């Protein structure tokens, strides 16, 4: 079915429902970062397969908003359709809200599936409609009517994430959340974010690729909790487990009806993390207490068991990645090795590690100029063999029973120029310098981001992405709230013991190459002095940094020391898991400089 | 008159006015940092002379809140009175609002002179009163009734700050403010802060020591401005000057009555920078547009003339301070030199410079253990001769026609230990490292504060004050909004060309010594690359950093380079203004290390 055809059908349905503009985002019902096949409504209608895109259809126009990563791809995929590409971030491109304000006339209703639009955004659309004497119509998933062979909702089994891995019982976690609810005077706390629900209940599932989550909603009361979930995913054991600490099961879809019928004097919910229909169904919105889900901060502070486990996960991951780098660097003929085949091989090496579950995100394997595309994803069309002299940027990670990894190494293939080495040395030393910071408790990622950028900025260089994001524990590889970024618009909390963040400076020369080196680091208390509690980072990631592109003469004594110390630790920790050949190679590649 | 006697009289007056609690802060009517003798109501009543303190009197209690700087002094000065000292920041000490909430009963009115309490704080007191079914009574200055020999209101002459110094006409400044008013849809803009008024009108006065300001209120309309001021301070020339760009004169006190009678659809005012009575007098508070005074950001960005002038002011100031250091260091017998006599001598040296007007703040001259008291002020009781081996911390500044200076040097007298030198080297190199940062436009003081603290924090050390504050141009030595501090509670704006901030790390060992080294630095645009506009700091302050306490072996190559470069500039710029002896000495004290 062509995009134009789909849009024509949509317009018919819109007329029936008196909808002047219908909005289709790329979203599930849970504000998830990654969404499964069932939720690819926008891709189905438009044919545009990029991960980010929002379609707005009116009777005489159809526009798709996407960001700079996807302009080229969207142009190709939308070529045969009537859809206008709206280039986000480019001058002259209106925001969706501006477009709607401009485009719609008096009495024109705005429609969307209320489950796919975040509450705050929905309220903005509602205001636009109200200002035009119209309303939002949010009860209909019009795409579902058109989408004949829509994939089924995912049905992966739910499993118990044992306390020996979680380090704290679900009961204990719930009681901590209930204490926060009491402080906030909340009778009930509604959670719809899947990372929070699975963390709280110590369960995992497989409903979303790369994220071991399960589609569900959770209402926490003082004396019980109600889990809205497709019961077919639950074994008897899991049902018993959940019931053992007062979790009652209800059908997944029923949450909306229940909210409408509910008697509740005060509902705690996170306006950034529930969808618009949730809000819409609550009869007395004055009963809503808007606050951040307490689970978010709790989850980010890994406990002792999680800390010990993630160290193990990082050893396993380091072994796999080091074997991969050895294989690649010692491959005399790379004619048959491509970005995509290398990705498959690295996934195999990870899969050989006990406790490996899946990759933690779609691997970024970017050779030469592809490395300069920050969110590059190698496709059949762009895949290339790793031939010639350049950098190969490998940004991958794994989900293990013991934790979540995310690591980037930029690997020298062949000979690279002195300038390339200088850039590589800049990135590597900046990463090492940030890992080495000592700071007073209370500092945020906003205070220390400068350390990673100092050497870039002295040279008039920069990278246009944050330096670090929070990382979950067999959870999301991008986990709020921890961040390392300098912009004051990015709110980041003070570091606390057990918070894991990435440390990933990079340099990207469009058309030439990209360099990024990323370790995960974990905040730890260090000394307490008369001046206060000091903190530092423990580096979790273990994998060699390619000495073939290191210019020793461009490093300070301290930087050399940091690299040597790190490499000694890499060799010491990983070598016993390697073959003799790999060992010998690693010894050479972690040599003192 | 004793404090107890004053408080008894106050209680009589409170009864007459049905006031259950009366609040007396240390404030003028303009949210000024420093206040003149007329406004020392709290000091008059209590006998406590510290710069920060708030007295709350009820029928059965009198409590004085002050901060850690003044605990010892307050204990002494309050010893013979019934006043309880409330130690701010100590555990168990309630805030004034908490105290009032706890202490007052139903129907108990809160009283204060509405002109001495900021609007936001007044609203908080009002809420406390309302919650008790009572009200705030703010029309009476009860202290005035008791204070028989109250000093007169200041009457210093106003003078025109010529455009050759200001770099921009008052007309031009007013038109920029009016443009902002239009953006904010404000019919009138009320300004009560003296630094903003004097900057806007290109006038200066002498109503407040250290700050060349004049007591006034200003109402800016689109077609005129009304200046509420004691006309006796104005010569005919100044009156004509003001009238030439539409400024009409009104009696100082009349502003409150005029506000009450005023027809105005929208008043722009800064809720942090007007007093409660101002707010109270505006009949239709729904007409208030709360926003930061536009002049604050404008004023902080020094124009080309101001930049050029402040460089001159800093040369003059550097000459005076260098002469002072030479005199001190080459003084073989320091028996007759005390903290206070040294302060007088340094002021004399500054006064010899053309264009010198006054000191920019009360000099901090702190020998040995006095240096560890961050806001030490040498009094007759504490003054000591500079005998023995230790550090002498000298934090002083001047107001010149060409600009405002603020500089700290810590001077070695005699021989100091290796540990003291190590601490000195830490402070000096941290100051130099921060001066050398390069950063992308958009960065704030929050992003770069770490640079000054990095070496402290690696050693488990810290200083419990901000690293930098904004500085005015023949204005306030502490001028908002620029700041360098890491705490996220301290909001600081992005640096822009011409903003001047101090750079003053320090280390304080209670009972032993204090070290602080402070230069003023000015934000400048540097290169613009594909990655954006970069910025850097130009160091304004010129004075030697005492090499007698520098441990070369604890400095990196880069730090040595920075110090040598700075010292070469100091010698090169200042030497021609010095005597031959001073020159020879400075050459030695700015030698390459």
PDB file of C-alpha atoms in Angstrom, chain B residues 21-141:
ATOM      1  CA  UNK B  21       6.585  40.971  66.098  1.00  0.00           C
ATOM      2  CA  UNK B  22       8.693  43.762  64.625  1.00  0.00           C
ATOM      3  CA  UNK B  23      11.506  43.049  62.171  1.00  0.00           C
ATOM      4  CA  UNK B  24      14.554  45.285  61.784  1.00  0.00           C
ATOM      5  CA  UNK B  25      17.017  44.239  59.049  1.00  0.00           C
ATOM      6  CA  UNK B  26      20.276  45.864  57.935  1.00  0.00           C
ATOM      7  CA  UNK B  27      18.966  47.505  54.830  1.00  0.00           C
ATOM      8  CA  UNK B  28      18.312  50.741  53.031  1.00  0.00           C
ATOM      9  CA  UNK B  29      15.301  51.219  50.753  1.00  0.00           C
ATOM     10  CA  UNK B  30      17.128  50.079  47.596  1.00  0.00           C
ATOM     11  CA  UNK B  31      18.343  46.522  48.233  1.00  0.00           C
ATOM     12  CA  UNK B  32      21.866  47.953  48.432  1.00  0.00           C
ATOM     13  CA  UNK B  33      24.749  45.742  49.492  1.00  0.00           C
ATOM     14  CA  UNK B  34      26.289  48.464  51.658  1.00  0.00           C
ATOM     15  CA  UNK B  35      24.189  50.912  53.636  1.00  0.00           C
ATOM     16  CA  UNK B  36      24.964  54.297  55.114  1.00  0.00           C
ATOM     17  CA  UNK B  37      24.753  55.490  58.732  1.00  0.00           C
ATOM     18  CA  UNK B  38      21.154  56.619  58.430  1.00  0.00           C
ATOM     19  CA  UNK B  39      20.116  53.040  57.712  1.00  0.00           C
ATOM     20  CA  UNK B  40      21.967  51.371  60.589  1.00  0.00           C
ATOM     21  CA  UNK B  41      18.733  50.918  62.552  1.00  0.00           C
ATOM     22  CA  UNK B  42      19.515  47.380  63.617  1.00  0.00           C
ATOM     23  CA  UNK B  43      22.995  48.369  64.840  1.00  0.00           C
ATOM     24  CA  UNK B  44      21.510  51.310  66.754  1.00  0.00           C
ATOM     25  CA  UNK B  45      18.914  49.205  68.529  1.00  0.00           C
ATOM     26  CA  UNK B  46      21.128  46.206  69.324  1.00  0.00           C
ATOM     27  CA  UNK B  47      24.675  47.534  69.566  1.00  0.00           C
ATOM     28  CA  UNK B  48      25.787  44.771  67.202  1.00  0.00           C
ATOM     29  CA  UNK B  49      27.820  46.430  64.441  1.00  0.00           C
ATOM     30  CA  UNK B  50      28.388  43.559  61.987  1.00  0.00           C
ATOM     31  CA  UNK B  51      27.268  44.187  58.402  1.00  0.00           C
ATOM     32  CA  UNK B  52      24.693  41.402  58.361  1.00  0.00           C
ATOM     33  CA  UNK B  53      21.997  40.977  60.998  1.00  0.00           C
ATOM     34  CA  UNK B  54      18.244  40.994  61.422  1.00  0.00           C
ATOM     35  CA  UNK B  55      16.513  41.672  64.709  1.00  0.00           C
ATOM     36  CA  UNK B  56      13.051  40.314  65.537  1.00  0.00           C
ATOM     37  CA  UNK B  57      11.383  41.706  68.652  1.00  0.00           C
ATOM     38  CA  UNK B  58       8.275  40.339  70.335  1.00  0.00           C
ATOM     39  CA  UNK B  59       6.835  41.284  73.721  1.00  0.00           C
ATOM     40  CA  UNK B  60       8.777  38.563  75.504  1.00  0.00           C
ATOM     41  CA  UNK B  61      11.794  37.922  73.308  1.00  0.00           C
ATOM     42  CA  UNK B  62      14.350  39.609  71.073  1.00  0.00           C
ATOM     43  CA  UNK B  63      16.439  37.552  68.639  1.00  0.00           C
ATOM     44  CA  UNK B  64      19.192  38.554  66.270  1.00  0.00           C
ATOM     45  CA  UNK B  65      20.066  36.459  63.222  1.00  0.00           C
ATOM     46  CA  UNK B  66      23.561  36.751  61.805  1.00  0.00           C
ATOM     47  CA  UNK B  67      25.967  34.505  59.901  1.00  0.00           C
ATOM     48  CA  UNK B  68      29.114  32.618  60.878  1.00  0.00           C
ATOM     49  CA  UNK B  69      31.417  35.545  60.164  1.00  0.00           C
ATOM     50  CA  UNK B  70      29.956  37.424  63.097  1.00  0.00           C
ATOM     51  CA  UNK B  71      29.192  34.859  65.808  1.00  0.00           C
ATOM     52  CA  UNK B  72      32.114  35.858  68.030  1.00  0.00           C
ATOM     53  CA  UNK B  73      31.658  39.589  67.526  1.00  0.00           C
ATOM     54  CA  UNK B  74      27.900  39.376  68.089  1.00  0.00           C
ATOM     55  CA  UNK B  75      28.349  37.427  71.325  1.00  0.00           C
ATOM     56  CA  UNK B  76      30.614  40.176  72.637  1.00  0.00           C
ATOM     57  CA  UNK B  77      28.472  43.060  71.507  1.00  0.00           C
ATOM     58  CA  UNK B  78      25.203  41.502  72.707  1.00  0.00           C
ATOM     59  CA  UNK B  79      26.630  40.342  76.035  1.00  0.00           C
ATOM     60  CA  UNK B  80      24.848  42.960  78.165  1.00  0.00           C
ATOM     61  CA  UNK B  81      21.496  42.680  76.437  1.00  0.00           C
ATOM     62  CA  UNK B  82      18.537  40.354  76.519  1.00  0.00           C
ATOM     63  CA  UNK B  83      18.994  39.599  72.819  1.00  0.00           C
ATOM     64  CA  UNK B  84      19.377  35.949  71.834  1.00  0.00           C
ATOM     65  CA  UNK B  85      21.918  35.283  69.110  1.00  0.00           C
ATOM     66  CA  UNK B  86      20.491  33.115  66.320  1.00  0.00           C
ATOM     67  CA  UNK B  87      23.388  31.430  64.544  1.00  0.00           C
ATOM     68  CA  UNK B  88      22.396  31.211  60.871  1.00  0.00           C
ATOM     69  CA  UNK B  89      23.425  28.031  59.111  1.00  0.00           C
ATOM     70  CA  UNK B  90      23.862  26.075  62.340  1.00  0.00           C
ATOM     71  CA  UNK B  91      21.736  23.026  62.911  1.00  0.00           C
ATOM     72  CA  UNK B  92      18.725  23.768  65.074  1.00  0.00           C
ATOM     73  CA  UNK B  93      18.619  27.465  64.219  1.00  0.00           C
ATOM     74  CA  UNK B  94      15.203  28.238  62.740  1.00  0.00           C
ATOM     75  CA  UNK B  95      14.879  30.635  59.834  1.00  0.00           C
ATOM     76  CA  UNK B  96      13.131  33.913  60.663  1.00  0.00           C
ATOM     77  CA  UNK B  97      10.052  32.704  58.798  1.00  0.00           C
ATOM     78  CA  UNK B  98      10.049  29.457  60.771  1.00  0.00           C
ATOM     79  CA  UNK B  99      10.525  31.367  63.992  1.00  0.00           C
ATOM     80  CA  UNK B 100       7.598  33.671  63.250  1.00  0.00           C
ATOM     81  CA  UNK B 101       5.362  30.787  62.211  1.00  0.00           C
ATOM     82  CA  UNK B 102       6.177  28.987  65.445  1.00  0.00           C
ATOM     83  CA  UNK B 103       6.162  31.974  67.763  1.00  0.00           C
ATOM     84  CA  UNK B 104       3.149  33.965  66.691  1.00  0.00           C
ATOM     85  CA  UNK B 105      -0.398  33.154  67.694  1.00  0.00           C
ATOM     86  CA  UNK B 106      -3.721  33.694  66.032  1.00  0.00           C
ATOM     87  CA  UNK B 107      -4.306  37.334  65.096  1.00  0.00           C
ATOM     88  CA  UNK B 108      -0.693  38.372  65.789  1.00  0.00           C
ATOM     89  CA  UNK B 109       0.351  41.075  63.333  1.00  0.00           C
ATOM     90  CA  UNK B 110       3.872  41.272  61.891  1.00  0.00           C
ATOM     91  CA  UNK B 111       5.417  44.718  61.562  1.00  0.00           C
ATOM     92  CA  UNK B 112       8.372  46.149  59.677  1.00  0.00           C
ATOM     93  CA  UNK B 113       9.277  49.281  57.780  1.00  0.00           C
ATOM     94  CA  UNK B 114       8.109  48.156  54.321  1.00  0.00           C
ATOM     95  CA  UNK B 115      10.937  50.082  52.690  1.00  0.00           C
ATOM     96  CA  UNK B 116      13.613  47.932  54.335  1.00  0.00           C
ATOM     97  CA  UNK B 117      12.288  44.502  53.349  1.00  0.00           C
ATOM     98  CA  UNK B 118      12.489  43.121  49.791  1.00  0.00           C
ATOM     99  CA  UNK B 119       9.177  42.510  48.081  1.00  0.00           C
ATOM    100  CA  UNK B 120       9.479  38.717  47.939  1.00  0.00           C
ATOM    101  CA  UNK B 121      10.402  38.470  51.603  1.00  0.00           C
ATOM    102  CA  UNK B 122       7.583  40.828  52.555  1.00  0.00           C
ATOM    103  CA  UNK B 123       5.129  38.620  50.713  1.00  0.00           C
ATOM    104  CA  UNK B 124       6.390  35.651  52.706  1.00  0.00           C
ATOM    105  CA  UNK B 125       5.835  37.536  55.975  1.00  0.00           C
ATOM    106  CA  UNK B 126       2.426  38.561  54.708  1.00  0.00           C
ATOM    107  CA  UNK B 127       1.518  34.940  54.050  1.00  0.00           C
ATOM    108  CA  UNK B 128       2.583  33.941  57.562  1.00  0.00           C
ATOM    109  CA  UNK B 129       0.420  36.709  58.996  1.00  0.00           C
ATOM    110  CA  UNK B 130      -2.560  35.847  56.799  1.00  0.00           C
ATOM    111  CA  UNK B 131      -2.316  32.184  57.787  1.00  0.00           C
ATOM    112  CA  UNK B 132      -2.770  33.373  61.374  1.00  0.00           C
ATOM    113  CA  UNK B 133      -5.722  35.556  60.521  1.00  0.00           C
ATOM    114  CA  UNK B 134      -3.501  38.617  60.980  1.00  0.00           C
ATOM    115  CA  UNK B 135      -1.817  41.190  58.737  1.00  0.00           C
ATOM    116  CA  UNK B 136       1.475  42.923  58.095  1.00  0.00           C
ATOM    117  CA  UNK B 137       1.818  46.490  59.331  1.00  0.00           C
ATOM    118  CA  UNK B 138       4.490  48.148  57.231  1.00  0.00           C
ATOM    119  CA  UNK B 139       3.884  51.883  57.324  1.00  0.00           C
ATOM    120  CA  UNK B 140       5.904  52.696  60.431  1.00  0.00           C
ATOM    121  CA  UNK B 141       9.602  53.133  61.017  1.00  0.00           C
TER     122      UNK B 141
END
